[in-house]
Amino acid sequence: RTCEEEWGTLMFFCDYQGPSSDGFGGAERLAIFGDLGGRCGAELKVMAAIETKLPGYYTTNLGETHSWDEWGTDTVPLQSDQLS
């Protein structure tokens, strides 16, 4: 609930798929409600938590992208020496 309080959102899991046939990787959708800024912040915080637990989940084969959409996300790959 800390993420919800921080970003002023309401989040809940829905559409649970269960573990795959190999017993790994159960999939579940996360619904995030709130204003656009809150939804974006909460989404990035959740993605960072997943990336911490499963390194490479979002960042493997991630290149530089630019989006002009209101909901779009730009990505800029950083080298390990650029991180603190």
Tab-separated table of N, CA and C in Angstrom:
chain	number	residue	atom	x	y	z
A	1	ARG	N	0.799	-1.209	0.000
A	1	ARG	CA	0.000	0.000	0.000
A	1	ARG	C	0.835	1.265	0.000
A	2	THR	N	2.103	1.158	0.322
A	2	THR	CA	2.962	2.336	0.333
A	2	THR	C	3.028	2.977	-1.047
A	3	CYS	N	3.119	2.170	-2.084
A	3	CYS	CA	3.176	2.687	-3.451
A	3	CYS	C	1.886	3.435	-3.780
A	4	GLU	N	0.769	2.900	-3.354
A	4	GLU	CA	-0.514	3.568	-3.596
A	4	GLU	C	-0.566	4.916	-2.890
A	5	GLU	N	-0.102	4.952	-1.661
A	5	GLU	CA	-0.107	6.210	-0.918
A	5	GLU	C	0.857	7.215	-1.529
A	6	GLU	N	2.020	6.741	-1.928
A	6	GLU	CA	3.029	7.631	-2.514
A	6	GLU	C	2.529	8.282	-3.798
A	7	TRP	N	1.830	7.523	-4.632
A	7	TRP	CA	1.420	8.021	-5.939
A	7	TRP	C	-0.063	8.384	-6.025
A	8	GLY	N	-0.811	8.199	-4.954
A	8	GLY	CA	-2.235	8.536	-4.963
A	8	GLY	C	-3.032	7.676	-5.917
A	9	THR	N	-2.746	6.389	-5.899
A	9	THR	CA	-3.408	5.458	-6.808
A	9	THR	C	-4.099	4.346	-6.030
A	10	LEU	N	-4.874	3.566	-6.745
A	10	LEU	CA	-5.486	2.350	-6.214
A	10	LEU	C	-5.043	1.232	-7.145
A	11	MET	N	-4.434	0.186	-6.586
A	11	MET	CA	-3.925	-0.912	-7.405
A	11	MET	C	-4.451	-2.240	-6.878
A	12	PHE	N	-4.751	-3.132	-7.809
A	12	PHE	CA	-5.098	-4.488	-7.407
A	12	PHE	C	-4.769	-5.449	-8.535
A	13	PHE	N	-4.518	-6.708	-8.158
A	13	PHE	CA	-4.202	-7.741	-9.132
A	13	PHE	C	-5.486	-8.339	-9.677
A	14	CYS	N	-5.446	-8.692	-10.948
A	14	CYS	CA	-6.598	-9.317	-11.597
A	14	CYS	C	-6.099	-10.263	-12.693
A	15	ASP	N	-6.950	-11.132	-13.162
A	15	ASP	CA	-6.659	-12.016	-14.290
A	15	ASP	C	-5.455	-12.917	-14.028
A	16	TYR	N	-5.458	-13.656	-12.932
A	16	TYR	CA	-4.363	-14.565	-12.597
A	16	TYR	C	-4.342	-15.739	-13.563
A	17	GLN	N	-3.166	-16.005	-14.150
A	17	GLN	CA	-3.014	-17.094	-15.118
A	17	GLN	C	-2.447	-18.367	-14.506
A	18	GLY	N	-1.861	-18.271	-13.323
A	18	GLY	CA	-1.271	-19.447	-12.694
A	18	GLY	C	0.082	-19.771	-13.282
A	19	PRO	N	0.812	-20.696	-12.642
A	19	PRO	CA	2.144	-21.047	-13.144
A	19	PRO	C	2.061	-21.719	-14.508
A	20	SER	N	3.130	-21.563	-15.290
A	20	SER	CA	3.181	-22.208	-16.599
A	20	SER	C	3.394	-23.707	-16.425
A	21	SER	N	3.413	-24.433	-17.522
A	21	SER	CA	3.535	-25.891	-17.452
A	21	SER	C	4.858	-26.338	-16.823
A	22	ASP	N	5.898	-25.492	-16.879
A	22	ASP	CA	7.171	-25.861	-16.253
A	22	ASP	C	7.225	-25.469	-14.780
A	23	GLY	N	6.127	-24.898	-14.249
A	23	GLY	CA	6.062	-24.558	-12.840
A	23	GLY	C	6.600	-23.181	-12.493
A	24	PHE	N	7.046	-22.438	-13.497
A	24	PHE	CA	7.598	-21.110	-13.261
A	24	PHE	C	6.724	-20.048	-13.915
A	25	GLY	N	6.926	-18.823	-13.473
A	25	GLY	CA	6.399	-17.669	-14.187
A	25	GLY	C	4.907	-17.491	-14.215
A	26	GLY	N	4.225	-17.621	-13.090
A	26	GLY	CA	2.809	-17.304	-13.075
A	26	GLY	C	2.603	-15.855	-13.486
A	27	ALA	N	1.591	-15.600	-14.276
A	27	ALA	CA	1.324	-14.244	-14.769
A	27	ALA	C	0.082	-13.681	-14.102
A	28	GLU	N	0.150	-12.415	-13.778
A	28	GLU	CA	-0.986	-11.742	-13.169
A	28	GLU	C	-0.962	-10.287	-13.611
A	29	ARG	N	-2.098	-9.757	-14.000
A	29	ARG	CA	-2.193	-8.358	-14.413
A	29	ARG	C	-2.389	-7.481	-13.190
A	30	LEU	N	-1.813	-6.283	-13.251
A	30	LEU	CA	-1.960	-5.313	-12.183
A	30	LEU	C	-2.740	-4.127	-12.733
A	31	ALA	N	-3.885	-3.845	-12.143
A	31	ALA	CA	-4.692	-2.683	-12.531
A	31	ALA	C	-4.293	-1.503	-11.640
A	32	ILE	N	-4.019	-0.349	-12.270
A	32	ILE	CA	-3.612	0.853	-11.536
A	32	ILE	C	-4.591	1.961	-11.891
A	33	PHE	N	-5.256	2.507	-10.877
A	33	PHE	CA	-6.228	3.573	-11.080
A	33	PHE	C	-5.741	4.856	-10.413
A	34	GLY	N	-5.993	5.971	-11.039
A	34	GLY	CA	-5.600	7.271	-10.520
A	34	GLY	C	-5.344	8.211	-11.681
A	35	ASP	N	-4.783	9.395	-11.382
A	35	ASP	CA	-4.495	10.322	-12.473
A	35	ASP	C	-3.268	9.834	-13.248
A	36	LEU	N	-3.023	10.427	-14.403
A	36	LEU	CA	-1.974	9.957	-15.299
A	36	LEU	C	-0.605	9.936	-14.632
A	37	GLY	N	-0.240	11.023	-13.947
A	37	GLY	CA	1.061	11.069	-13.285
A	37	GLY	C	1.214	9.996	-12.224
A	38	GLY	N	0.163	9.779	-11.446
A	38	GLY	CA	0.187	8.747	-10.412
A	38	GLY	C	0.308	7.354	-10.996
A	39	ARG	N	-0.436	7.096	-12.070
A	39	ARG	CA	-0.367	5.778	-12.722
A	39	ARG	C	1.023	5.517	-13.283
A	40	CYS	N	1.605	6.531	-13.930
A	40	CYS	CA	2.960	6.366	-14.494
A	40	CYS	C	3.981	6.109	-13.394
A	41	GLY	N	3.933	6.891	-12.322
A	41	GLY	CA	4.875	6.719	-11.221
A	41	GLY	C	4.741	5.363	-10.566
A	42	ALA	N	3.505	4.935	-10.315
A	42	ALA	CA	3.275	3.636	-9.687
A	42	ALA	C	3.740	2.505	-10.605
A	43	GLU	N	3.464	2.626	-11.900
A	43	GLU	CA	3.893	1.601	-12.850
A	43	GLU	C	5.417	1.471	-12.852
A	44	LEU	N	6.130	2.593	-12.897
A	44	LEU	CA	7.590	2.550	-12.901
A	44	LEU	C	8.143	1.987	-11.600
A	45	LYS	N	7.505	2.300	-10.484
A	45	LYS	CA	7.962	1.765	-9.193
A	45	LYS	C	7.780	0.244	-9.139
A	46	VAL	N	6.659	-0.253	-9.642
A	46	VAL	CA	6.409	-1.699	-9.685
A	46	VAL	C	7.404	-2.366	-10.635
A	47	MET	N	7.633	-1.743	-11.801
A	47	MET	CA	8.591	-2.306	-12.753
A	47	MET	C	9.999	-2.362	-12.151
A	48	ALA	N	10.390	-1.336	-11.400
A	48	ALA	CA	11.710	-1.320	-10.751
A	48	ALA	C	11.814	-2.441	-9.724
A	49	ALA	N	10.738	-2.687	-8.976
A	49	ALA	CA	10.750	-3.764	-7.985
A	49	ALA	C	10.890	-5.122	-8.663
A	50	ILE	N	10.193	-5.320	-9.771
A	50	ILE	CA	10.295	-6.586	-10.511
A	50	ILE	C	11.693	-6.751	-11.083
A	51	GLU	N	12.239	-5.670	-11.647
A	51	GLU	CA	13.585	-5.725	-12.229
A	51	GLU	C	14.632	-6.029	-11.157
A	52	THR	N	14.417	-5.553	-9.935
A	52	THR	CA	15.345	-5.844	-8.836
A	52	THR	C	15.319	-7.321	-8.480
A	53	LYS	N	14.118	-7.914	-8.454
A	53	LYS	CA	13.983	-9.328	-8.085
A	53	LYS	C	14.331	-10.262	-9.234
A	54	LEU	N	14.060	-9.822	-10.465
A	54	LEU	CA	14.329	-10.632	-11.654
A	54	LEU	C	15.138	-9.795	-12.642
A	55	PRO	N	16.454	-9.643	-12.406
A	55	PRO	CA	17.266	-8.794	-13.280
A	55	PRO	C	17.132	-9.191	-14.752
A	56	GLY	N	16.916	-8.180	-15.581
A	56	GLY	CA	16.774	-8.420	-17.010
A	56	GLY	C	15.342	-8.597	-17.470
A	57	TYR	N	14.388	-8.683	-16.551
A	57	TYR	CA	12.990	-8.912	-16.937
A	57	TYR	C	12.515	-7.834	-17.911
A	58	TYR	N	12.799	-6.588	-17.621
A	58	TYR	CA	12.413	-5.486	-18.508
A	58	TYR	C	13.576	-4.967	-19.336
A	59	THR	N	14.805	-5.161	-18.870
A	59	THR	CA	15.938	-4.492	-19.498
A	59	THR	C	16.700	-5.324	-20.524
A	60	THR	N	16.466	-6.619	-20.590
A	60	THR	CA	17.137	-7.433	-21.602
A	60	THR	C	16.663	-6.981	-22.982
A	61	ASN	N	17.613	-6.735	-23.856
A	61	ASN	CA	17.339	-6.299	-25.234
A	61	ASN	C	16.578	-4.971	-25.299
A	62	LEU	N	16.757	-4.150	-24.288
A	62	LEU	CA	16.092	-2.848	-24.270
A	62	LEU	C	16.969	-1.839	-24.994
A	63	GLY	N	16.420	-1.198	-25.997
A	63	GLY	CA	17.159	-0.188	-26.743
A	63	GLY	C	16.596	1.195	-26.464
A	64	GLU	N	17.133	2.175	-27.144
A	64	GLU	CA	16.654	3.544	-26.974
A	64	GLU	C	15.366	3.714	-27.769
A	65	THR	N	14.338	4.227	-27.105
A	65	THR	CA	13.059	4.479	-27.767
A	65	THR	C	12.543	5.853	-27.378
A	66	HIS	N	11.751	6.432	-28.262
A	66	HIS	CA	11.123	7.728	-27.991
A	66	HIS	C	9.657	7.644	-28.387
A	67	SER	N	8.789	8.133	-27.534
A	67	SER	CA	7.352	8.108	-27.786
A	67	SER	C	6.798	9.521	-27.687
A	68	TRP	N	5.931	9.864	-28.587
A	68	TRP	CA	5.298	11.184	-28.561
A	68	TRP	C	3.891	11.112	-27.990
A	69	ASP	N	3.454	9.912	-27.613
A	69	ASP	CA	2.131	9.738	-27.026
A	69	ASP	C	2.085	10.308	-25.618
A	70	GLU	N	0.902	10.734	-25.195
A	70	GLU	CA	0.730	11.237	-23.831
A	70	GLU	C	1.089	10.168	-22.805
A	71	TRP	N	0.771	8.920	-23.082
A	71	TRP	CA	1.020	7.803	-22.167
A	71	TRP	C	2.353	7.128	-22.467
A	72	GLY	N	3.054	7.576	-23.499
A	72	GLY	CA	4.280	6.936	-23.941
A	72	GLY	C	5.422	7.039	-22.943
A	73	THR	N	6.417	6.199	-23.143
A	73	THR	CA	7.602	6.170	-22.296
A	73	THR	C	8.836	6.172	-23.181
A	74	ASP	N	9.787	7.032	-22.871
A	74	ASP	CA	11.074	7.043	-23.555
A	74	ASP	C	12.044	6.188	-22.751
A	75	THR	N	12.926	5.487	-23.447
A	75	THR	CA	13.946	4.704	-22.756
A	75	THR	C	15.323	5.110	-23.267
A	76	VAL	N	16.283	5.174	-22.367
A	76	VAL	CA	17.665	5.481	-22.686
A	76	VAL	C	18.530	4.486	-21.920
A	77	PRO	N	19.149	3.534	-22.611
A	77	PRO	CA	19.991	2.564	-21.907
A	77	PRO	C	21.187	3.252	-21.256
A	78	LEU	N	21.510	2.848	-20.032
A	78	LEU	CA	22.654	3.375	-19.285
A	78	LEU	C	23.651	2.267	-19.037
A	79	GLN	N	24.920	2.610	-19.034
A	79	GLN	CA	25.971	1.657	-18.692
A	79	GLN	C	26.051	1.555	-17.170
A	80	SER	N	26.614	0.489	-16.664
A	80	SER	CA	26.679	0.283	-15.216
A	80	SER	C	27.442	1.412	-14.510
A	81	ASP	N	28.431	2.026	-15.175
A	81	ASP	CA	29.174	3.114	-14.548
A	81	ASP	C	28.373	4.429	-14.511
A	82	GLN	N	27.232	4.458	-15.181
A	82	GLN	CA	26.369	5.638	-15.162
A	82	GLN	C	25.314	5.562	-14.055
A	83	LEU	N	25.266	4.454	-13.350
A	83	LEU	CA	24.297	4.256	-12.288
A	83	LEU	C	24.934	4.510	-10.940
A	84	SER	N	24.124	4.983	-9.997
A	84	SER	CA	24.672	5.194	-8.641
A	84	SER	C	24.060	4.215	-7.668
